[in-house]
Amino acid sequence: MYNMKDKVVLITGSGRGIGFGIAQKFAEMQAKTVILDINQEIVDKAVDELKKLDLMAYGYALDVTNSDLVETVLKQINQDLGSLDVLINNAGITKDNLLMRMKESEWDAVINVNLKGTYNCTQKICRYMMKQKSGVIINIASVIGIMGNAGQANYAASKGGIIALTKSTAKELASRNIRANAIAPGFIETDMTASLSPEVVESYAKAIPLGKMGQAEDIANLCLFLASDEAKYITGQTINVDGGLIM
């Protein structure tokens, strides 16, 4: 089994949803799991949930669009926990609209959180990882960043940008023993998809060769592998977790 004991693992946007599922998986593997989310109340609730399961968890409020705040919080985590071993850039939002109707504010908000937020956290943490001469960065992209989607030009651009950023990051940091990979989820069951009608879910499932939506655990399992020494020769890759939706 993957050895993550006492590794400091930071997950942005992990107060709930896929991010929380990833956090729980690492906590179960005895990592020092750090919950990062924009809302302190959500952070505290997530940390409490993990602690109720007798898992090790820490929480810090973080707005990933604020470069100075990212630097401050990472410095604090490093002081508190002693290292910064794994960063999982999961924070993301959607503001869907047809391109011709999309407001500039909708474009800016999605690019700022999804793409700039990933850049901010990666840029600030790589200095610590370079000093350590070790580290793993995992960026949560999306199949939409590969295939595009009507009504999601901003989201597709942000996730496609994350994939490109991942490749550049991997090339720049490989010589310092730092790996960077991206995961592109397909349709994953979350609180957001729970509100969809059975008819809509069925229509999604028909487009997936495996015939069903994925679970947060499917993303978490791949994160765990990519963060481990078992993946020590994998970098610069984008791996789809989509039930075969795009091939």
C-alpha positions as a printed NumPy array, in Angstrom:
array([[  0.   ,   0.   ,   0.   ],
       [  1.113,   3.562,  -0.669],
       [  3.208,   5.056,   2.12 ],
       [  1.952,   8.588,   2.86 ],
       [  2.549,   8.529,   6.616],
       [  3.355,  12.022,   7.925],
       [  3.54 ,  13.525,   4.422],
       [  2.099,  17.041,   4.413],
       [ -0.618,  17.082,   1.755],
       [ -2.42 ,  20.301,   0.845],
       [ -5.73 ,  20.172,  -1.045],
       [ -7.354,  23.397,  -2.213],
       [-11.139,  23.563,  -2.398],
       [-11.354,  20.566,  -0.072],
       [-14.09 ,  21.725,   2.278],
       [-16.563,  19.493,   0.443],
       [-17.184,  17.541,  -2.76 ],
       [-14.351,  15.886,  -4.661],
       [-11.768,  17.855,  -2.676],
       [-13.05 ,  16.498,   0.618],
       [-13.063,  12.979,  -0.799],
       [ -9.408,  13.41 ,  -1.75 ],
       [ -8.59 ,  14.786,   1.696],
       [-10.254,  11.859,   3.447],
       [ -8.331,   9.353,   1.337],
       [ -4.977,  10.902,   2.258],
       [ -5.955,  11.213,   5.904],
       [ -6.809,   7.506,   5.938],
       [ -3.259,   6.868,   4.721],
       [ -1.921,   8.782,   7.769],
       [ -0.85 ,  11.869,   5.833],
       [ -0.891,  15.236,   7.557],
       [ -3.885,  16.373,   5.54 ],
       [ -4.455,  20.102,   5.099],
       [ -7.947,  21.326,   4.228],
       [ -7.84 ,  24.588,   2.271],
       [-11.016,  26.448,   1.306],
       [-12.205,  30.01 ,   1.01 ],
       [-14.683,  29.809,   3.898],
       [-13.335,  29.247,   7.434],
       [-16.637,  27.734,   8.6  ],
       [-16.525,  25.143,   5.801],
       [-12.869,  24.423,   6.6  ],
       [-13.607,  23.884,  10.292],
       [-16.542,  21.583,   9.525],
       [-14.441,  19.454,   7.179],
       [-11.592,  19.184,   9.693],
       [-14.056,  18.192,  12.422],
       [-15.545,  15.478,  10.184],
       [-12.13 ,  13.94 ,   9.638],
       [-11.186,  14.185,  13.293],
       [-14.403,  12.375,  14.233],
       [-13.03 ,   9.5  ,  12.178],
       [ -9.795,   9.65 ,  14.221],
       [ -7.922,  11.028,  11.217],
       [ -5.207,  13.688,  11.231],
       [ -6.379,  16.946,   9.646],
       [ -5.523,  20.642,   9.684],
       [ -7.42 ,  23.55 ,   8.194],
       [ -6.658,  27.007,   6.856],
       [ -8.92 ,  29.483,   5.086],
       [ -7.482,  30.405,   1.699],
       [ -8.596,  32.476,  -1.278],
       [ -6.451,  31.01 ,  -4.064],
       [ -6.909,  34.143,  -6.207],
       [ -5.009,  36.208,  -3.629],
       [ -1.296,  35.71 ,  -4.329],
       [ -0.105,  37.417,  -1.132],
       [ -2.486,  35.365,   1.   ],
       [ -1.333,  32.146,  -0.664],
       [  2.259,  33.017,   0.225],
       [  1.304,  33.825,   3.824],
       [ -0.729,  30.647,   4.348],
       [  1.916,  28.368,   2.822],
       [  4.546,  29.924,   5.058],
       [  2.333,  29.286,   8.09 ],
       [  1.666,  25.668,   7.112],
       [  5.376,  25.044,   6.608],
       [  6.099,  26.501,  10.039],
       [  3.3  ,  24.49 ,  11.66 ],
       [  3.89 ,  21.131,   9.978],
       [  7.542,  21.218,   8.899],
       [  7.288,  20.604,   5.161],
       [  5.087,  20.959,   2.072],
       [  5.195,  17.603,   0.292],
       [  2.122,  17.374,  -1.934],
       [ -0.11 ,  20.065,  -3.436],
       [ -3.416,  19.15 ,  -5.04 ],
       [ -4.921,  22.109,  -6.898],
       [ -8.617,  21.279,  -6.774],
       [-10.307,  24.643,  -6.129],
       [-12.647,  25.509,  -8.966],
       [-15.929,  27.158,  -9.886],
       [-18.3  ,  27.311, -12.846],
       [-20.304,  30.217, -14.237],
       [-21.865,  28.723, -17.332],
       [-23.263,  30.784, -20.173],
       [-23.24 ,  30.761, -23.954],
       [-20.182,  32.561, -25.271],
       [-22.175,  35.315, -26.981],
       [-24.029,  36.008, -23.724],
       [-21.161,  35.521, -21.308],
       [-20.419,  38.513, -19.123],
       [-16.831,  39.592, -18.692],
       [-17.267,  39.093, -14.95 ],
       [-18.255,  35.437, -15.542],
       [-15.163,  34.877, -17.658],
       [-12.849,  36.613, -15.183],
       [-14.223,  34.819, -12.114],
       [-13.718,  31.333, -13.552],
       [-10.266,  32.07 , -14.979],
       [ -9.181,  33.709, -11.713],
       [-10.199,  30.832,  -9.447],
       [ -9.484,  27.856, -11.688],
       [ -6.394,  28.901, -13.632],
       [ -4.847,  31.808, -11.747],
       [ -5.531,  30.043,  -8.452],
       [ -3.637,  26.987,  -9.69 ],
       [ -0.792,  29.221, -10.86 ],
       [ -0.659,  31.104,  -7.543],
       [ -0.468,  27.982,  -5.412],
       [  1.991,  26.218,  -7.719],
       [  4.306,  29.199,  -8.015],
       [  4.422,  29.826,  -4.276],
       [  4.844,  26.213,  -3.186],
       [  7.518,  25.284,  -5.733],
       [ 10.054,  27.402,  -3.841],
       [  9.626,  25.207,  -0.765],
       [  9.7  ,  22.025,  -2.841],
       [ 12.84 ,  23.142,  -4.68 ],
       [ 14.562,  23.719,  -1.348],
       [ 13.437,  20.263,  -0.185],
       [ 14.458,  18.789,  -3.573],
       [ 11.227,  16.839,  -3.575],
       [  7.527,  17.385,  -4.089],
       [  4.425,  16.418,  -6.012],
       [  1.905,  18.72 ,  -7.658],
       [ -1.423,  17.344,  -8.895],
       [ -3.795,  19.615, -10.787],
       [ -7.463,  18.76 , -11.128],
       [ -8.395,  19.637, -14.697],
       [-11.449,  18.281, -16.548],
       [-12.359,  16.426, -19.72 ],
       [-14.057,  19.703, -20.682],
       [-10.573,  21.208, -20.971],
       [ -9.825,  18.596, -23.643],
       [-13.113,  18.289, -25.533],
       [-14.75 ,  21.682, -24.875],
       [-18.437,  22.107, -24.084],
       [-21.174,  24.448, -25.234],
       [-21.95 ,  27.017, -22.548],
       [-18.645,  26.5  , -20.78 ],
       [-16.089,  28.488, -22.772],
       [-14.654,  30.014, -19.593],
       [-14.476,  26.679, -17.769],
       [-13.003,  24.858, -20.778],
       [-10.372,  27.574, -21.243],
       [ -9.42 ,  27.442, -17.564],
       [ -9.093,  23.66 , -17.495],
       [ -7.261,  23.532, -20.823],
       [ -4.906,  26.136, -19.396],
       [ -4.333,  23.977, -16.33 ],
       [ -3.303,  21.058, -18.552],
       [ -0.784,  23.254, -20.379],
       [  0.458,  24.738, -17.102],
       [  0.996,  21.227, -15.75 ],
       [  3.279,  20.309, -18.656],
       [  5.379,  23.447, -18.282],
       [  5.595,  22.962, -14.52 ],
       [  6.748,  19.371, -14.989],
       [  9.493,  20.413, -17.416],
       [ 10.757,  23.249, -15.23 ],
       [ 10.845,  21.34 , -11.956],
       [ 11.853,  17.81 , -12.982],
       [ 15.543,  18.475, -12.31 ],
       [ 14.646,  19.276,  -8.683],
       [ 12.846,  15.951,  -8.19 ],
       [  9.414,  17.594,  -8.33 ],
       [  6.696,  15.924, -10.369],
       [  3.547,  17.548, -11.776],
       [  0.568,  15.754, -13.286],
       [ -3.043,  16.554, -14.073],
       [ -6.226,  14.559, -13.616],
       [ -9.167,  15.168, -15.944],
       [-12.391,  13.938, -14.321],
       [-15.477,  13.233, -16.39 ],
       [-18.951,  13.15 , -14.847],
       [-18.47 ,  12.595, -11.115],
       [-21.248,  12.266,  -8.538],
       [-21.122,  15.234,  -6.149],
       [-23.573,  17.385,  -4.19 ],
       [-23.943,  19.459,  -7.36 ],
       [-24.901,  16.509,  -9.57 ],
       [-27.239,  15.176,  -6.874],
       [-29.673,  17.942,  -7.807],
       [-29.911,  16.706, -11.412],
       [-33.044,  14.882, -12.51 ],
       [-32.854,  11.101, -13.072],
       [-33.484,  11.743, -16.778],
       [-30.458,  14.032, -17.058],
       [-28.251,  11.577, -15.149],
       [-29.425,   8.776, -17.432],
       [-28.589,  10.832, -20.52 ],
       [-25.092,  11.46 , -19.181],
       [-24.624,   7.772, -18.382],
       [-25.563,   6.761, -21.934],
       [-22.631,   8.783, -23.277],
       [-20.182,   6.932, -20.988],
       [-18.94 ,   3.514, -22.165],
       [-18.893,   2.189, -18.587],
       [-22.513,   3.329, -18.307],
       [-22.322,   5.236, -15.037],
       [-20.997,   8.358, -13.378],
       [-17.814,   8.228, -11.331],
       [-17.316,   8.711,  -7.601],
       [-15.09 ,  11.161,  -5.734],
       [-13.137,   8.12 ,  -4.572],
       [-12.135,   7.398,  -8.18 ],
       [-10.347,  10.753,  -8.313],
       [ -8.932,  10.336,  -4.811],
       [ -7.444,   6.925,  -5.637],
       [ -5.544,   8.336,  -8.602],
       [ -4.342,  11.311,  -6.544],
       [ -2.99 ,   8.885,  -3.969],
       [ -1.115,   6.89 ,  -6.613],
       [  0.339,   9.957,  -8.332],
       [  1.477,  11.382,  -4.988],
       [  3.213,   8.155,  -4.007],
       [  6.678,   6.823,  -4.784],
       [  5.016,   4.172,  -6.951],
       [  4.482,   6.958,  -9.52 ],
       [  8.043,   8.286,  -9.27 ],
       [  8.615,   8.065, -13.054],
       [  5.357,   9.762, -14.083],
       [  5.325,  13.505, -14.73 ],
       [  3.775,  15.961, -17.165],
       [  0.822,  13.683, -17.847],
       [ -2.936,  14.246, -17.966],
       [ -4.932,  11.192, -16.991],
       [ -8.659,  11.023, -17.747],
       [-10.95 ,   9.502, -15.126],
       [-14.148,   9.458, -17.13 ],
       [-15.422,   5.922, -17.661],
       [-14.198,   6.081, -21.257],
       [-16.144,   9.228, -22.182],
       [-13.28 ,  10.512, -24.331],
       [-10.642,   8.234, -25.804]])
